[in-house]
Amino acid sequence: MAQLRSRIGVPQVYPAPPHYRRPGEDAFRNVAQSYGDDNPLWCEPDYGADTRWKEVIAPPALIGGDSLIGADLLTDDELARQDELRGDPLRGVHAFYAASEREWWAPLTSGNEISRRTALVDVVDKPSEFGGRAIQEWTAQAYQTTGGTLLGAQYRMMYRTEREKARERSKYKDVVIEPWDKDAIADLDAQYALEKPRGAEPRWWEDVKVGDPVSTLLKGPLTVTDMICWHVGMGMGMYNVAPLRLGYRNRLRIPRFYHRDELGVPDVMQRVHWDPEFAKRSGNPTTFDYGRMRETWLIHACTDWMGDDAWLWRLRVEFRKFNYVGDVQWIEGKVVRHYLADGERPAIDLELWTRNQRGEITSPATATILLPSRQYGLVRLPDPPGSARTLTDVFDATINRFQRGDNGR
């Protein structure tokens, strides 16, 4: 713990290279499709040209999200300190992606190179019902184009738990995933048939009222195929999971991340998401999704509801229950606040959640959206924290905000 805390605030080289070095229309489309989003604003140039943005823009999920984008931007002195950050002080301790807070300040357009800064910002020692002792490990990342446009920032919380106690307690061993009959699938298909992005029709701020529902979005029943498709667009994350010879090299880099399977073959711990037997060893009844995956679903629900002229400013989400293969998640929500942000930007706050077929809320969330207004005009994009102009300044500002507890931990 002392070794881990000594790293707070020290910018680090991220352990995996960016999945997209210069993301363009193909990357925008691949990312959006990976979580089931068919909004043409992300991928059809003729459509984008007729919007207020005048071209296609990246789906918000592309800004942030682990190793998706961004070449590390560090000073020579910061690079010289990287030996202090080698290895994981909690290596071998299981990690769950448990919470995230994100904000976006400007759209990403095609063909930009992107820089990022990353650092650990807090470590909280906290007991866990699931795995005995647990650690909340918070990391911040901020992003900008090499042309100087500040794009957004993200805080991520990894929950680190003791494996042995997680297996002993097996809190979720009695969860049963019931099969779906043809009629039930037909009902779900009927809902899918009704879904579509709001698109070019503005959602005017004046027309939105507190208590208004957010259009329900369906995701599921979850399959391993869904997770494969998600990985195609979103990459393999910070562990840089790779096949064959590349996998061999990765195993040399992080050998403790690999465990032998029933055939004696070294395989990644990440296979809890696609190997049912390995998932059971972590105290679960079967394989389950990624928190990042549900996060993209909540982003999708916001952008479908708000329309192309609006701006998703902030999203905060907690991942409180697992979403297992075979589960359905309905993304639901309502408007809880209608106001002028900073005294001049028409804004609304949403309360959101994902609900499974057992009636459980698996991921409570909140979002802030800027809407076009008949009185105030087009959306004015938000300012980065502290009106920062450089990536270093905005990164320092986001860390300071986190340390003050302004992110609602």
XYZ file of C-alpha atoms in Angstrom:
409
model
C 0.000 0.000 0.000
C 2.805 2.426 0.845
C 4.538 1.629 -2.428
C 1.312 2.132 -4.348
C 0.527 5.444 -2.628
C 4.001 6.752 -3.421
C 2.931 6.789 -7.093
C 0.003 9.190 -6.647
C 0.332 12.142 -9.007
C 3.358 10.761 -10.875
C 2.624 10.779 -14.644
C 3.193 7.356 -16.127
C 3.730 5.673 -19.448
C 0.593 3.644 -20.047
C 1.258 -0.128 -20.175
C -0.407 -0.601 -23.585
C -0.016 1.407 -26.802
C -3.070 3.159 -28.249
C -5.430 0.927 -30.210
C -5.978 3.818 -32.666
C -2.991 6.067 -33.366
C -4.775 8.385 -35.806
C -8.482 7.547 -35.543
C -10.668 8.373 -38.513
C -14.057 7.442 -39.911
C -13.296 3.710 -39.858
C -12.234 3.844 -36.212
C -15.321 5.905 -35.332
C -17.541 3.309 -36.994
C -15.765 0.328 -35.439
C -16.002 1.793 -31.944
C -19.689 2.717 -32.294
C -20.645 -0.647 -33.782
C -18.773 -2.494 -31.043
C -21.443 -1.395 -28.549
C -24.381 -1.533 -30.963
C -24.623 2.161 -31.920
C -25.812 2.872 -35.482
C -25.901 6.698 -35.351
C -24.707 7.954 -38.779
C -23.136 10.998 -37.099
C -20.214 8.749 -36.169
C -19.499 7.262 -39.584
C -21.332 8.697 -42.630
C -19.557 11.772 -44.102
C -22.562 12.999 -46.118
C -24.732 12.881 -43.001
C -22.104 14.573 -40.833
C -21.722 17.413 -43.312
C -25.340 18.426 -42.754
C -25.045 18.615 -38.944
C -23.887 21.534 -36.821
C -20.487 19.790 -36.602
C -20.083 19.908 -40.431
C -18.445 16.456 -40.485
C -18.542 13.107 -38.740
C -17.258 13.141 -35.180
C -16.044 10.395 -32.872
C -18.570 8.725 -30.586
C -17.908 9.880 -27.008
C -16.812 6.364 -26.044
C -13.631 6.850 -28.077
C -12.390 9.675 -25.819
C -10.999 7.835 -22.819
C -11.592 4.167 -22.351
C -8.274 2.687 -21.242
C -5.849 2.182 -24.168
C -8.106 3.271 -27.031
C -6.258 6.452 -28.013
C -3.405 8.707 -27.014
C 0.373 8.683 -27.190
C 1.917 9.414 -23.799
C 3.005 13.035 -23.369
C 5.663 13.164 -20.642
C 8.630 15.408 -19.951
C 12.179 14.057 -19.912
C 12.184 14.219 -16.113
C 8.901 12.293 -15.954
C 10.242 9.666 -18.343
C 13.334 9.326 -16.176
C 11.110 8.367 -13.213
C 9.414 5.463 -14.965
C 11.667 2.866 -13.317
C 9.999 3.856 -10.012
C 6.661 2.753 -11.468
C 7.651 -0.663 -12.770
C 5.603 -3.628 -11.603
C 2.319 -3.732 -9.732
C 2.661 -3.454 -5.952
C -0.601 -5.439 -5.706
C 0.304 -7.983 -8.371
C -1.830 -11.091 -8.210
C -4.646 -9.217 -6.480
C -7.829 -9.474 -8.548
C -9.045 -6.267 -10.236
C -12.611 -5.261 -11.121
C -13.422 -2.086 -13.032
C -15.858 -0.649 -10.490
C -16.536 3.040 -11.252
C -15.811 5.776 -13.748
C -16.320 9.478 -14.191
C -15.822 11.052 -17.605
C -16.177 14.474 -19.162
C -15.940 15.758 -22.728
C -15.053 19.282 -23.842
C -14.707 19.155 -27.631
C -15.451 16.784 -30.517
C -12.753 14.594 -32.024
C -12.707 14.793 -35.820
C -11.074 12.463 -38.315
C -7.329 12.105 -38.726
C -6.041 13.735 -35.527
C -3.156 12.396 -33.500
C -3.883 12.426 -29.787
C -1.767 12.845 -26.667
C -2.631 11.626 -23.181
C -1.386 11.916 -19.639
C -2.024 9.245 -17.046
C -1.410 9.017 -13.296
C -2.655 7.307 -10.188
C -4.614 9.866 -8.165
C -5.878 8.045 -5.086
C -5.732 4.742 -3.191
C -8.475 3.929 -0.691
C -8.270 0.925 1.650
C -11.845 -0.287 1.999
C -13.480 -3.587 3.057
C -15.473 -5.534 0.520
C -18.447 -7.815 1.060
C -17.299 -9.863 -1.899
C -13.610 -10.388 -1.279
C -12.633 -9.381 2.272
C -10.069 -6.605 2.190
C -10.286 -4.417 -0.904
C -8.505 -1.431 -2.406
C -10.021 1.351 -4.509
C -7.354 2.328 -7.015
C -8.220 5.555 -8.903
C -6.417 6.564 -12.100
C -6.910 9.750 -14.141
C -6.316 10.274 -17.854
C -6.658 13.430 -19.958
C -6.547 13.809 -23.743
C -5.836 16.441 -26.400
C -5.083 16.529 -30.109
C -1.566 17.392 -31.167
C -3.151 20.529 -32.638
C -3.970 21.627 -29.087
C -7.689 20.822 -28.774
C -8.444 19.537 -25.276
C -10.874 16.644 -25.692
C -11.767 15.220 -22.310
C -10.716 13.359 -19.186
C -11.607 10.232 -17.274
C -11.217 8.868 -13.772
C -11.283 5.075 -13.463
C -11.580 3.072 -10.268
C -10.253 -0.468 -10.138
C -11.472 -2.510 -7.170
C -8.725 -4.866 -6.027
C -9.907 -7.859 -3.948
C -8.370 -10.890 -2.285
C -8.912 -13.903 -4.532
C -9.017 -16.595 -1.881
C -11.736 -14.895 0.150
C -13.702 -14.171 -2.995
C -13.731 -17.872 -3.808
C -14.537 -18.877 -0.196
C -17.522 -16.556 0.092
C -18.853 -17.138 -3.444
C -21.384 -14.370 -2.941
C -22.860 -14.886 -6.404
C -22.791 -18.688 -6.583
C -26.584 -18.934 -6.244
C -27.306 -16.603 -9.172
C -29.242 -18.503 -11.826
C -29.335 -17.396 -15.454
C -32.543 -18.820 -16.857
C -32.726 -19.737 -20.569
C -34.813 -17.585 -22.902
C -37.691 -19.126 -24.857
C -38.701 -18.052 -28.373
C -41.524 -15.822 -27.167
C -39.223 -13.940 -24.797
C -36.660 -13.404 -27.565
C -39.455 -12.192 -29.841
C -40.449 -9.614 -27.225
C -36.867 -8.371 -27.011
C -36.600 -8.246 -30.789
C -39.754 -6.126 -30.894
C -38.084 -3.579 -28.641
C -34.926 -3.553 -30.753
C -37.100 -2.874 -33.801
C -38.407 0.332 -32.212
C -35.026 1.765 -31.212
C -33.283 4.478 -33.204
C -31.149 7.545 -32.510
C -32.982 10.860 -32.286
C -30.538 12.143 -34.872
C -31.162 15.463 -36.629
C -34.335 16.383 -34.713
C -33.220 18.816 -31.973
C -34.211 18.133 -28.396
C -34.862 21.681 -27.259
C -33.960 22.600 -23.709
C -37.251 24.431 -23.269
C -39.222 21.257 -24.077
C -37.511 19.087 -21.438
C -39.006 18.880 -17.946
C -37.840 17.374 -14.671
C -39.306 13.896 -14.436
C -39.275 13.239 -18.182
C -38.186 9.658 -18.931
C -35.168 8.791 -21.014
C -35.928 6.405 -23.871
C -35.232 2.841 -22.742
C -32.352 1.122 -24.519
C -32.031 -2.680 -24.641
C -28.741 -4.578 -24.461
C -28.790 -8.351 -24.522
C -29.163 -11.165 -23.866
C -25.392 -10.927 -23.523
C -23.335 -13.387 -25.548
C -19.628 -14.098 -25.883
C -20.046 -12.941 -29.488
C -21.085 -9.512 -28.160
C -17.838 -9.328 -26.211
C -15.750 -10.434 -29.194
C -17.323 -7.695 -31.331
C -16.770 -5.203 -28.528
C -13.072 -6.086 -28.412
C -12.746 -5.644 -32.188
C -13.683 -1.993 -31.829
C -12.368 -1.231 -28.353
C -9.111 -3.172 -28.322
C -7.829 -5.462 -25.572
C -7.200 -2.903 -22.846
C -4.313 -2.149 -20.557
C -3.024 -5.731 -20.438
C -2.540 -5.688 -24.217
C -3.827 -9.255 -24.605
C -2.599 -10.653 -27.928
C -2.532 -13.960 -29.850
C 0.195 -16.472 -30.632
C 3.734 -15.034 -30.919
C 2.515 -11.655 -29.731
C 0.864 -13.438 -26.818
C 4.142 -15.162 -26.000
C 5.905 -11.804 -25.849
C 3.147 -10.392 -23.667
C 3.482 -13.392 -21.337
C 7.181 -12.576 -20.928
C 6.210 -9.002 -20.049
C 3.521 -9.840 -17.457
C 3.923 -13.539 -16.557
C 1.723 -13.362 -13.464
C -1.241 -12.352 -15.627
C -1.154 -15.831 -17.179
C -2.492 -19.026 -15.562
C -2.413 -22.504 -17.048
C -5.733 -23.816 -18.309
C -7.007 -27.403 -17.955
C -4.718 -28.436 -20.836
C -1.676 -26.855 -19.220
C -1.610 -23.929 -21.662
C -0.817 -20.489 -20.232
C -3.792 -18.189 -20.771
C -4.786 -14.730 -19.575
C -6.687 -14.032 -16.366
C -8.935 -11.850 -18.528
C -10.614 -15.036 -19.724
C -13.056 -14.713 -16.821
C -15.068 -12.919 -19.523
C -15.225 -15.907 -21.898
C -14.193 -19.056 -19.958
C -17.037 -20.212 -17.628
C -14.854 -22.510 -15.529
C -12.264 -19.827 -14.937
C -15.030 -17.361 -14.043
C -16.287 -19.812 -11.403
C -12.825 -19.816 -9.829
C -13.276 -16.072 -9.210
C -16.526 -16.685 -7.311
C -19.011 -16.196 -10.168
C -21.536 -18.624 -11.668
C -20.351 -17.972 -15.235
C -18.662 -15.435 -17.500
C -19.569 -11.753 -17.318
C -19.193 -8.464 -19.173
C -16.776 -5.581 -18.702
C -17.642 -2.467 -16.754
C -16.299 -0.487 -19.707
C -18.826 -2.247 -21.897
C -21.790 -1.124 -19.797
C -20.278 2.354 -19.686
C -20.444 2.526 -23.482
C -24.077 1.372 -23.322
C -24.925 4.275 -21.018
C -23.170 6.652 -23.407
C -25.265 5.147 -26.210
C -28.484 5.714 -24.265
C -27.555 9.389 -23.764
C -26.581 10.109 -27.368
C -29.636 8.288 -28.788
C -31.926 10.342 -26.540
C -30.321 13.775 -26.810
C -29.931 14.114 -30.599
C -27.006 15.217 -32.752
C -27.156 18.927 -31.822
C -26.672 18.258 -28.109
C -23.459 17.560 -26.176
C -22.766 14.866 -23.601
C -20.689 16.725 -21.018
C -20.335 14.364 -18.072
C -21.063 10.754 -17.168
C -20.500 8.989 -13.880
C -21.253 5.292 -13.422
C -20.743 2.609 -10.783
C -20.694 -1.105 -11.534
C -22.374 -2.744 -8.551
C -23.466 -6.112 -9.891
C -22.224 -8.453 -12.568
C -23.857 -8.757 -15.969
C -23.559 -12.425 -16.913
C -23.697 -14.104 -20.287
C -27.406 -14.658 -20.865
C -28.438 -11.525 -18.954
C -30.364 -8.599 -20.401
C -29.759 -4.998 -19.401
C -32.316 -2.260 -19.929
C -30.791 1.227 -19.776
C -33.390 3.533 -18.247
C -33.453 6.976 -16.735
C -35.153 10.297 -16.100
C -34.455 14.021 -16.047
C -33.681 15.197 -12.509
C -32.474 18.784 -13.068
C -33.111 21.550 -15.624
C -30.817 24.597 -15.332
C -28.242 26.951 -16.830
C -24.769 25.520 -16.222
C -22.211 28.208 -15.421
C -25.111 30.627 -15.675
C -25.165 30.489 -19.472
C -25.301 26.939 -20.856
C -28.737 25.252 -21.081
C -28.211 21.917 -19.322
C -30.064 18.977 -17.874
C -28.960 16.272 -15.458
C -30.062 12.674 -15.882
C -30.337 9.860 -13.395
C -29.631 6.616 -15.239
C -29.367 2.943 -14.427
C -29.019 -0.478 -15.999
C -31.588 -3.078 -14.880
C -31.421 -6.807 -15.545
C -34.214 -9.346 -16.044
C -34.092 -10.167 -12.322
C -35.096 -6.585 -11.550
C -31.673 -5.694 -10.114
C -30.024 -2.326 -10.701
C -26.540 -3.275 -11.851
C -25.066 0.139 -12.723
C -26.440 3.400 -11.327
C -25.228 6.447 -13.229
C -25.659 10.190 -13.689
C -25.091 12.364 -16.749
C -25.039 16.046 -17.674
C -26.113 17.010 -21.181
C -26.027 20.419 -22.873
C -29.060 20.987 -25.114
C -29.807 23.481 -27.902
C -32.165 26.249 -26.870
C -34.629 28.423 -28.729
C -33.679 31.299 -26.437
C -29.937 30.738 -25.968
C -29.085 29.188 -29.334
C -26.761 26.334 -30.233
C -24.886 24.395 -27.594
C -21.756 26.109 -26.333
C -19.121 23.506 -25.580
C -17.963 23.349 -21.952
C -14.660 24.754 -20.757
C -11.969 22.381 -19.487
C -11.382 22.527 -15.714
C -9.817 25.780 -14.634
C -10.108 27.047 -18.250
C -6.890 25.144 -18.906
C -5.248 25.492 -22.319
C -2.628 22.734 -22.213
C -2.808 19.034 -21.490
C -0.471 19.404 -18.530
C -2.620 22.139 -16.993
C -5.899 20.296 -17.507
C -4.393 17.110 -16.142
C -3.226 18.873 -12.995
C -6.645 20.507 -12.629
C -8.482 17.189 -12.893
C -6.176 15.583 -10.319
C -6.745 18.497 -7.940
C -10.505 18.202 -8.412
C -10.313 14.528 -7.642
C -8.214 15.065 -4.530
C -10.751 17.609 -3.255
C -13.443 14.945 -3.597
C -15.446 16.933 -6.161
C -16.069 13.788 -8.190
C -18.561 12.499 -5.624
C -16.620 9.486 -4.330
